[in-house]
Amino acid sequence: MKEEENETSPKDEEKLKECTSKTESPQPGSSKDCISFQNSPESSDAQSKDALFEPTVDMLVNDFDEEQTLEEEEALAAKEHVDPTEELSDLQRESEMPIEELLKLYGCAPQAFNSNSSASRKRRRRREQLSPAKISKVDDEALKENLKSAETISTSSTVVDPPVNIQNEENAEDSAEEDGTTTATTNTTNYIENQSLDDETNYDDEEPSELKKLYTGLYENNELKLLADDEDDLDYIPDEEDGRKTIMVGSDYQAVIPDSVKYDDALPYENEDKLLWDPSKVKDDDIEDYLFKFSTAVNGATNHTSSQSTETKHLRDDEQALLLLVQCGNNFEEALRRRRLGVAVPTNTMSIWSEEECRNFESGLRLYGKSFHEIQASKVTTRSVGELVEFYYLWKKTDRADLFASKARLEKKKYNINPCVTDLMEKYLEEYDNSGTNRERERDRSVSPNLNSNSMLSADSKRHHRETSSGIANNNHNQHSPDKLKLMKQIDEGAAIKTE
Amino acid sequence: MAFGDPYKRKICYYYDQDIGDCHFGNKHPMKPHRLIITHELIVKYGLFQKMDVFKPYLATAEDMQEFHSEDYVSFLQSLNATRISNDMKNLMSRFQIGTKENDCPVFDGVFKFAQISAGGSLAAAAHINDNTADIAINWAGGLHHAKKSQASGFCYINDIVLCILELLKYHPRVLYVDIDVHHADGVEEAFYTSNRVMTVSFHRYGENFFPGTGNFTECGEAEGRGYSVNVPLKSGIIDEDYEAVFASVMSKVLQVFSPSVVVMQCGSDSIAGDQLGDFNLTLNAHGRCIKFMRKKNIPLILLGGGGYTIENVSRCWCFDTSIALNETIPNDLPENNYSKYFAPLNKLHIEPDPTLPNRNGQQYLSKLIVQIVQNLKNIEPVPSVQFQNMMEPIVIEDSPKRTKSTMSYNNEVIEISDDED
């Protein structure tokens, strides 16, 4: 049930009915089986001892959070210059009003409620706060009846709200006495029958302070704000792309499911997956032995010093060693022999990058940022885009790259860093982007997952922004594998490099 | 069923290093090279040699058209970063590629990227179908946002849907579980009206978090009513809470649905410190979810997905691989070609962010679980053969060690236990 749905669809109502009718099995006191909202308040009450107010799951989902919003509510109240005592007296007055007048005051027809999640927070909070809490002595029957009628009328309101009323109503007596507080009036509760359920229904609250908190924001000019479809809300951001926020149903959207289930004739898999390694062909111990020998075997060109880490028992699993082994038909001796002879290991190896290529690459980065396509086209035409990407990820952690980055940093303003992120090069380079818009600008957050990165990088009140110790990491050279260490050194020296 | 020794599973792993050459362009958080780093860690930890490793074949346009519309696939195939003609611009808009938000840009090799991703998932399905694997892993897959005729959320071709469609040829019921921080809208939509696929997604919801769908009230339509399960969560959720919610919901799901195969999307953007996600989980929560599913002894496919802080992505998926293999790996990272990405601590596991508040109150989570479980109860019970393994009773945990976040419904405590199986 999408909150942004503006159109009413019969499916939704049906769904609503179905979902709620199924959960509507009033058996107060049965805690064991079939716990649904209307029956569970005892158990949840037991947990939250002074639950004066039972928010529905949907309210909670929509970010009504008591802890969170109370402070904000008070702040809001301060802003709105609402006088709490006036509200209280209003409520008192209302509680003594005859039902008809109350109904008139609040507009008795159940509201077609449009809970739009893109509406302002304020609005949402107002709406959600006002679900009834403890209602004493309400007519069961009448209420249920009205719930049903309310359900059919309210369109895109959420599923769970209706049961709340029943829940509260059935436990009204218990809780009222339980809390030992003065539940003010019974009259106020009756009009609830005619209200839409997620409307701003009035409710009693035992403690005036709670009441005050919960009512602030509700009243504007001392009039209950009713949320209807056509209400003007200046904060409302129209959803231009509703389609994206709803699960669509139709042949254009669903997959075509194969009809039959074949249990017996599972055809052998025929596609050409390339099997790179099959552990069942060789024993674990033999492999360990082989790998050790492989890493200590003297190779003509490179001097491999195997460093079996003293901290771990695991050998460096050399993928190339295993691939070579497979190539030799799992013959260990043959593989080792080839290794000793310095036969090239079967992998895609990048050839030497010349100093000129490195320099061009860096200047391309400066010009285009990480548009490798453009860098390839104009700067390093001798390499494929793929090679550029591969080179980039190795390069970015070298000293040479650090130099590049520090120059970049000097030119740019300081930005915020996520403390859990250790890779800072990306941030440096992103500042460089000349083409396209800076993604830290505002965009519709709901449309793109890209957007949420903004909340991490830009000023987000939820996170501290600080330089982390890992910011120093770029200069830390510990724990390189011997072959790559060599590569890095060579990049740094601007000399010709060879990977592997 | 290829069960054999219950402690040892046959694991297939799909990897194609060419995917690392794909780059989404400037400033884009999705970095395919994370798969290379992941693979590097898997190799260096000695996990590579314990699995059947395949370089999967490249999925063809025909394969993709099992789900996606023909014109969408042909368009994707024809995309070339250098030549974008004006008439292509209309199509780009229609298919949501190269739009102004630039979620799904046109980049060199975009079709190959999709081919590798989908190829791995299809291979996984095939190996599961013919019982040559108990667990199949494709970290290049899991692109759950792609729709039938539309790219979305960095996903072009929905390899998951293709995988499930393949599985459905030989399995009556497929369960899909998604622990990415984003709602699995593409997969849910594809199977929204089907009762042969149950999609369960645990995700961040609210405040317009992408994609905007995934409220717990979304439960499917027509025959599929009740077969879409959504668990909307708020920011800052921690391990304990997440595991409790996962265990509670999944126990019930398995009880009522009895799948014969499980596809699990293990997006790592639910890990703390992600560029786009705002959960506060460590690798342990992630791993335990996988362990929970693995212990059910149902054939399992593990797919990748989101993950935008690449050093954490690689840590996470490497750890998840070790969980699949039931191997314990040390916290110290082995020497590797990308060591500098993990400096200075060079540890596998990460700490949650102590400054991120957990917006998921106990009351909220309890109620959510209750409601979801209630909805699940309304599903028609599975009529046919009872798979013995699936009828495991709910674990009743009476150990006192769980303190503050004990989730319970029906007075039973659900917990993922840590012992080896």
Short mmCIF file of C-alpha atoms in Angstrom, two decimals, chain B residues 42-355:
data_model
loop_
_atom_site.label_atom_id
_atom_site.label_comp_id
_atom_site.label_asym_id
_atom_site.label_seq_id
_atom_site.Cartn_x
_atom_site.Cartn_y
_atom_site.Cartn_z
CA ILE B 42 38.74 -15.03 -1.19
CA VAL B 43 41.81 -16.32 -2.92
CA LYS B 44 44.23 -15.09 -0.31
CA TYR B 45 42.23 -16.56 2.53
CA GLY B 46 42.48 -19.97 0.93
CA LEU B 47 38.79 -20.24 0.22
CA PHE B 48 39.19 -20.40 -3.53
CA GLN B 49 40.61 -23.88 -3.46
CA LYS B 50 37.67 -25.28 -1.56
CA MET B 51 35.07 -24.42 -4.13
CA ASP B 52 34.26 -25.33 -7.70
CA VAL B 53 35.28 -22.18 -9.48
CA PHE B 54 33.73 -21.31 -12.78
CA LYS B 55 34.11 -18.53 -15.22
CA PRO B 56 30.47 -18.43 -16.29
CA TYR B 57 29.37 -18.18 -19.85
CA LEU B 58 28.03 -14.82 -20.89
CA ALA B 59 24.24 -14.59 -20.81
CA THR B 60 22.81 -13.93 -24.24
CA ALA B 61 20.10 -11.51 -25.24
CA GLU B 62 17.72 -14.48 -25.55
CA ASP B 63 18.47 -15.51 -22.00
CA MET B 64 17.67 -12.04 -20.81
CA GLN B 65 14.44 -11.95 -22.74
CA GLU B 66 13.07 -14.74 -20.58
CA PHE B 67 12.10 -11.86 -18.35
CA HIS B 68 12.95 -8.55 -19.95
CA SER B 69 11.16 -7.14 -22.93
CA GLU B 70 12.76 -7.60 -26.29
CA ASP B 71 13.09 -3.95 -27.16
CA TYR B 72 14.73 -3.19 -23.85
CA VAL B 73 17.33 -5.88 -24.29
CA SER B 74 18.09 -4.95 -27.89
CA PHE B 75 18.48 -1.37 -26.85
CA LEU B 76 20.90 -2.28 -24.09
CA GLN B 77 22.84 -4.39 -26.50
CA SER B 78 23.12 -1.58 -28.99
CA LEU B 79 24.33 0.96 -26.50
CA ASN B 80 27.66 2.34 -27.25
CA ALA B 81 29.20 5.00 -25.11
CA THR B 82 30.66 6.88 -28.01
CA ARG B 83 27.69 7.17 -30.24
CA ILE B 84 24.48 8.43 -28.74
CA SER B 85 22.22 9.66 -31.46
CA ASN B 86 19.24 11.85 -30.89
CA ASP B 87 16.67 9.18 -31.45
CA MET B 88 18.41 7.11 -28.90
CA LYS B 89 17.70 9.78 -26.36
CA ASN B 90 14.01 8.95 -26.38
CA LEU B 91 14.70 5.35 -25.80
CA MET B 92 17.13 6.16 -23.07
CA SER B 93 14.45 8.06 -21.29
CA ARG B 94 11.92 5.33 -21.74
CA PHE B 95 14.27 2.69 -20.43
CA GLN B 96 15.68 4.96 -17.73
CA ILE B 97 19.24 4.69 -18.89
CA GLY B 98 21.48 7.73 -18.91
CA THR B 99 18.91 9.96 -17.29
CA LYS B 100 19.80 13.09 -15.42
CA GLU B 101 20.11 11.39 -12.06
CA ASN B 102 22.60 9.15 -13.77
CA ASP B 103 21.73 6.12 -11.75
CA CYS B 104 22.09 3.88 -14.74
CA PRO B 105 24.54 5.60 -17.00
CA VAL B 106 25.63 4.59 -20.42
CA PHE B 107 29.11 3.26 -20.04
CA ASP B 108 31.52 1.28 -22.08
CA GLY B 109 30.77 -2.37 -21.69
CA VAL B 110 27.40 -1.99 -20.02
CA PHE B 111 25.98 -4.94 -21.90
CA LYS B 112 28.91 -7.14 -21.02
CA PHE B 113 28.51 -6.13 -17.41
CA ALA B 114 24.94 -7.38 -17.56
CA GLN B 115 26.00 -10.54 -19.36
CA ILE B 116 28.54 -11.49 -16.74
CA SER B 117 26.19 -10.77 -13.90
CA ALA B 118 23.28 -12.67 -15.42
CA GLY B 119 25.49 -15.45 -16.72
CA GLY B 120 26.71 -16.24 -13.26
CA SER B 121 23.22 -16.34 -11.80
CA LEU B 122 21.94 -18.55 -14.61
CA ALA B 123 24.85 -20.90 -14.16
CA ALA B 124 24.07 -21.01 -10.47
CA ALA B 125 20.48 -21.96 -11.19
CA ALA B 126 21.54 -24.66 -13.60
CA HIS B 127 23.97 -26.23 -11.16
CA ILE B 128 21.40 -26.22 -8.44
CA ASN B 129 18.81 -27.71 -10.77
CA ASP B 130 20.99 -30.64 -11.69
CA ASN B 131 22.20 -31.14 -8.16
CA THR B 132 25.83 -30.49 -8.85
CA ALA B 133 25.89 -27.86 -6.14
CA ASP B 134 24.39 -27.35 -2.70
CA ILE B 135 25.37 -23.73 -2.54
CA ALA B 136 26.15 -21.53 -5.53
CA ILE B 137 27.76 -18.12 -5.20
CA ASN B 138 27.70 -15.28 -7.70
CA TRP B 139 28.82 -12.01 -6.16
CA ALA B 140 28.45 -10.28 -9.51
CA GLY B 141 24.72 -10.92 -9.41
CA GLY B 142 21.99 -9.65 -7.13
CA LEU B 143 21.00 -6.63 -9.15
CA HIS B 144 17.50 -6.54 -7.78
CA HIS B 145 16.15 -3.20 -8.98
CA ALA B 146 16.01 -3.85 -12.72
CA LYS B 147 12.50 -4.03 -14.10
CA LYS B 148 11.06 -5.72 -17.13
CA SER B 149 11.56 -2.74 -19.41
CA GLN B 150 13.52 -0.39 -17.31
CA ALA B 151 16.85 0.01 -15.68
CA SER B 152 16.79 1.23 -12.11
CA GLY B 153 19.07 1.76 -9.16
CA PHE B 154 22.30 0.82 -10.96
CA CYS B 155 20.73 -2.39 -12.25
CA TYR B 156 20.16 -3.05 -15.91
CA ILE B 157 19.33 -6.72 -16.18
CA ASN B 158 17.67 -8.48 -13.29
CA ASP B 159 19.80 -11.56 -12.97
CA ILE B 160 17.84 -12.67 -9.93
CA VAL B 161 14.58 -12.93 -11.81
CA LEU B 162 16.30 -14.83 -14.58
CA CYS B 163 17.82 -17.17 -12.03
CA ILE B 164 14.50 -17.79 -10.31
CA LEU B 165 12.72 -18.39 -13.61
CA GLU B 166 15.30 -21.02 -14.39
CA LEU B 167 14.81 -22.61 -10.99
CA LEU B 168 11.05 -22.63 -11.41
CA LYS B 169 11.42 -25.07 -14.25
CA TYR B 170 12.47 -27.72 -11.77
CA HIS B 171 11.30 -26.47 -8.40
CA PRO B 172 7.73 -25.90 -7.33
CA ARG B 173 8.48 -23.17 -4.84
CA VAL B 174 11.36 -20.74 -4.69
CA LEU B 175 12.06 -18.53 -1.73
CA TYR B 176 13.81 -15.23 -2.29
CA VAL B 177 15.44 -13.45 0.65
CA ASP B 178 17.02 -10.04 0.36
CA ILE B 179 19.23 -8.40 2.97
CA ASP B 180 20.34 -5.47 0.87
CA VAL B 181 19.59 -2.13 2.50
CA HIS B 182 17.27 -1.27 -0.39
CA HIS B 183 13.91 -2.81 -1.08
CA ALA B 184 14.00 -5.57 -3.69
CA ASP B 185 11.39 -3.92 -5.85
CA GLY B 186 12.41 -5.42 -9.17
CA VAL B 187 12.19 -8.98 -7.95
CA GLU B 188 9.06 -8.38 -5.96
CA GLU B 189 7.32 -6.80 -8.89
CA ALA B 190 8.27 -9.62 -11.23
CA PHE B 191 6.65 -12.20 -8.95
CA TYR B 192 4.04 -10.03 -7.35
CA THR B 193 1.14 -12.13 -8.56
CA SER B 194 2.70 -15.53 -8.12
CA ASN B 195 2.45 -17.94 -5.23
CA ARG B 196 5.34 -20.03 -6.43
CA VAL B 197 7.87 -17.42 -5.48
CA MET B 198 7.86 -15.81 -2.08
CA THR B 199 9.92 -12.64 -1.89
CA VAL B 200 11.09 -11.51 1.54
CA SER B 201 12.94 -8.23 1.76
CA PHE B 202 14.53 -6.59 4.81
CA HIS B 203 15.32 -3.01 4.02
CA ARG B 204 15.49 0.60 5.03
CA TYR B 205 12.20 2.32 4.58
CA GLY B 206 10.90 5.82 5.07
CA GLU B 207 11.99 9.39 4.47
CA ASN B 208 11.97 8.70 0.79
CA PHE B 209 14.73 6.18 0.96
CA PHE B 210 15.17 4.57 -2.43
CA PRO B 211 13.19 3.07 -4.04
CA GLY B 212 10.23 4.12 -1.92
CA THR B 213 8.33 0.85 -2.01
CA GLY B 214 8.51 -1.93 0.53
CA ASN B 215 6.12 -1.05 3.31
CA PHE B 216 4.99 -4.10 5.24
CA THR B 217 1.53 -3.59 3.81
CA GLU B 218 2.77 -4.54 0.38
CA CYS B 219 1.94 -8.19 0.33
CA GLY B 220 1.22 -9.24 -3.21
CA GLU B 221 -1.79 -9.40 -5.46
CA ALA B 222 -4.11 -11.97 -6.89
CA GLU B 223 -2.63 -15.40 -6.39
CA GLY B 224 0.44 -13.82 -5.00
CA ARG B 225 -1.30 -12.17 -2.11
CA GLY B 226 0.68 -12.84 1.00
CA TYR B 227 3.67 -14.03 -0.99
CA SER B 228 5.49 -10.75 -0.87
CA VAL B 229 6.87 -10.02 2.55
CA ASN B 230 8.41 -6.70 3.40
CA VAL B 231 10.23 -5.76 6.57
CA PRO B 232 10.69 -1.99 6.65
CA LEU B 233 13.39 -0.87 9.05
CA LYS B 234 14.74 2.44 10.18
CA SER B 235 18.21 3.79 10.15
CA GLY B 236 20.92 2.68 12.50
CA ILE B 237 19.72 -0.84 13.11
CA ILE B 238 22.22 -2.95 15.00
CA ASP B 239 23.22 -6.59 14.79
CA GLU B 240 21.13 -7.89 17.63
CA ASP B 241 17.92 -6.33 16.42
CA TYR B 242 18.46 -7.30 12.85
CA GLU B 243 19.24 -10.90 13.62
CA ALA B 244 16.25 -11.21 15.87
CA VAL B 245 13.93 -9.79 13.24
CA PHE B 246 15.46 -11.96 10.56
CA ALA B 247 15.20 -15.13 12.56
CA SER B 248 11.64 -14.48 13.64
CA VAL B 249 10.39 -13.68 10.19
CA MET B 250 12.34 -16.35 8.35
CA SER B 251 11.36 -19.09 10.75
CA LYS B 252 7.75 -18.37 10.03
CA VAL B 253 8.33 -18.00 6.31
CA LEU B 254 10.01 -21.37 6.07
CA GLN B 255 7.30 -22.95 8.10
CA VAL B 256 4.45 -21.75 5.90
CA PHE B 257 6.14 -21.74 2.53
CA SER B 258 8.40 -24.81 2.50
CA PRO B 259 10.57 -23.82 -0.43
CA SER B 260 12.64 -26.37 -2.27
CA VAL B 261 15.33 -23.85 -3.07
CA VAL B 262 16.40 -20.49 -1.67
CA VAL B 263 17.88 -17.54 -3.51
CA MET B 264 19.49 -15.03 -1.20
CA GLN B 265 20.58 -11.57 -2.22
CA CYS B 266 23.35 -10.48 0.13
CA GLY B 267 23.70 -6.80 -0.64
CA SER B 268 26.47 -5.44 1.53
CA ASP B 269 25.18 -1.91 1.72
CA SER B 270 23.44 -2.94 4.90
CA ILE B 271 26.85 -2.97 6.55
CA ALA B 272 27.85 0.03 8.64
CA GLY B 273 29.77 2.72 6.87
CA ASP B 274 28.20 2.28 3.50
CA GLN B 275 28.11 5.27 1.24
CA LEU B 276 24.44 4.95 0.56
CA GLY B 277 23.02 2.74 3.28
CA ASP B 278 22.47 3.83 6.86
CA PHE B 279 22.24 0.64 8.81
CA ASN B 280 24.77 -0.11 11.48
CA LEU B 281 25.45 -3.78 11.02
CA THR B 282 28.74 -5.57 11.23
CA LEU B 283 29.78 -8.53 9.12
CA ASN B 284 28.53 -10.80 11.86
CA ALA B 285 24.87 -9.98 11.34
CA HIS B 286 25.22 -10.48 7.64
CA GLY B 287 27.03 -13.75 8.07
CA ARG B 288 24.58 -15.05 10.62
CA CYS B 289 21.68 -14.48 8.30
CA ILE B 290 23.41 -16.60 5.71
CA LYS B 291 24.29 -19.18 8.28
CA PHE B 292 20.67 -19.33 9.36
CA MET B 293 19.60 -20.14 5.83
CA ARG B 294 22.43 -22.54 5.22
CA LYS B 295 21.52 -24.55 8.27
CA LYS B 296 18.13 -25.29 6.83
CA ASN B 297 19.78 -27.68 4.39
CA ILE B 298 17.91 -26.31 1.44
CA PRO B 299 19.84 -25.68 -1.80
CA LEU B 300 20.98 -22.11 -1.63
CA ILE B 301 22.11 -19.51 -4.13
CA LEU B 302 24.01 -16.51 -2.77
CA LEU B 303 24.09 -13.38 -4.87
CA GLY B 304 25.74 -10.00 -4.44
CA GLY B 305 23.95 -6.70 -4.83
CA GLY B 306 24.49 -3.30 -3.28
CA GLY B 307 27.61 -2.20 -1.53
CA TYR B 308 29.27 1.14 -2.09
CA THR B 309 32.17 1.30 0.31
CA ILE B 310 34.29 -1.13 -1.61
CA GLU B 311 36.65 -2.25 1.12
CA ASN B 312 33.68 -3.19 3.25
CA VAL B 313 31.98 -4.90 0.33
CA SER B 314 34.94 -7.15 -0.18
CA ARG B 315 35.26 -7.88 3.52
CA CYS B 316 31.61 -8.71 3.75
CA TRP B 317 31.40 -11.03 0.78
CA CYS B 318 34.62 -12.74 1.62
CA PHE B 319 33.29 -13.41 5.09
CA ASP B 320 29.98 -14.57 3.66
CA THR B 321 31.88 -16.99 1.43
CA SER B 322 33.60 -18.41 4.45
CA ILE B 323 30.24 -18.86 6.14
CA ALA B 324 28.93 -20.73 3.12
CA LEU B 325 31.96 -22.96 3.27
CA ASN B 326 31.67 -23.31 7.02
CA GLU B 327 35.27 -22.23 7.34
CA THR B 328 36.62 -20.05 10.07
CA ILE B 329 38.94 -17.39 8.81
CA PRO B 330 41.14 -15.15 10.96
CA ASN B 331 40.40 -11.53 11.53
CA ASP B 332 43.77 -10.44 10.23
CA LEU B 333 43.59 -9.92 6.54
CA PRO B 334 46.15 -11.83 4.54
CA GLU B 335 48.54 -9.93 2.37
CA ASN B 336 46.85 -9.00 -0.84
CA ASN B 337 47.16 -6.73 -3.80
CA TYR B 338 44.78 -4.23 -2.33
CA SER B 339 46.13 -4.12 1.19
CA LYS B 340 46.31 -0.42 1.22
CA TYR B 341 42.56 -0.25 1.02
CA PHE B 342 42.38 -1.90 4.40
CA ALA B 343 45.14 0.00 6.13
CA PRO B 344 45.99 0.69 8.82
CA LEU B 345 44.17 -1.93 10.82
CA ASN B 346 44.03 -4.56 8.12
CA LYS B 347 41.25 -6.44 9.78
CA LEU B 348 38.44 -8.37 8.24
CA HIS B 349 35.75 -7.30 10.66
CA ILE B 350 34.58 -3.77 11.13
CA GLU B 351 33.06 -1.94 14.03
CA PRO B 352 29.66 -0.30 13.89
CA ASP B 353 29.48 3.46 13.90
CA PRO B 354 29.08 4.50 17.54
CA THR B 355 27.58 7.83 16.57
#
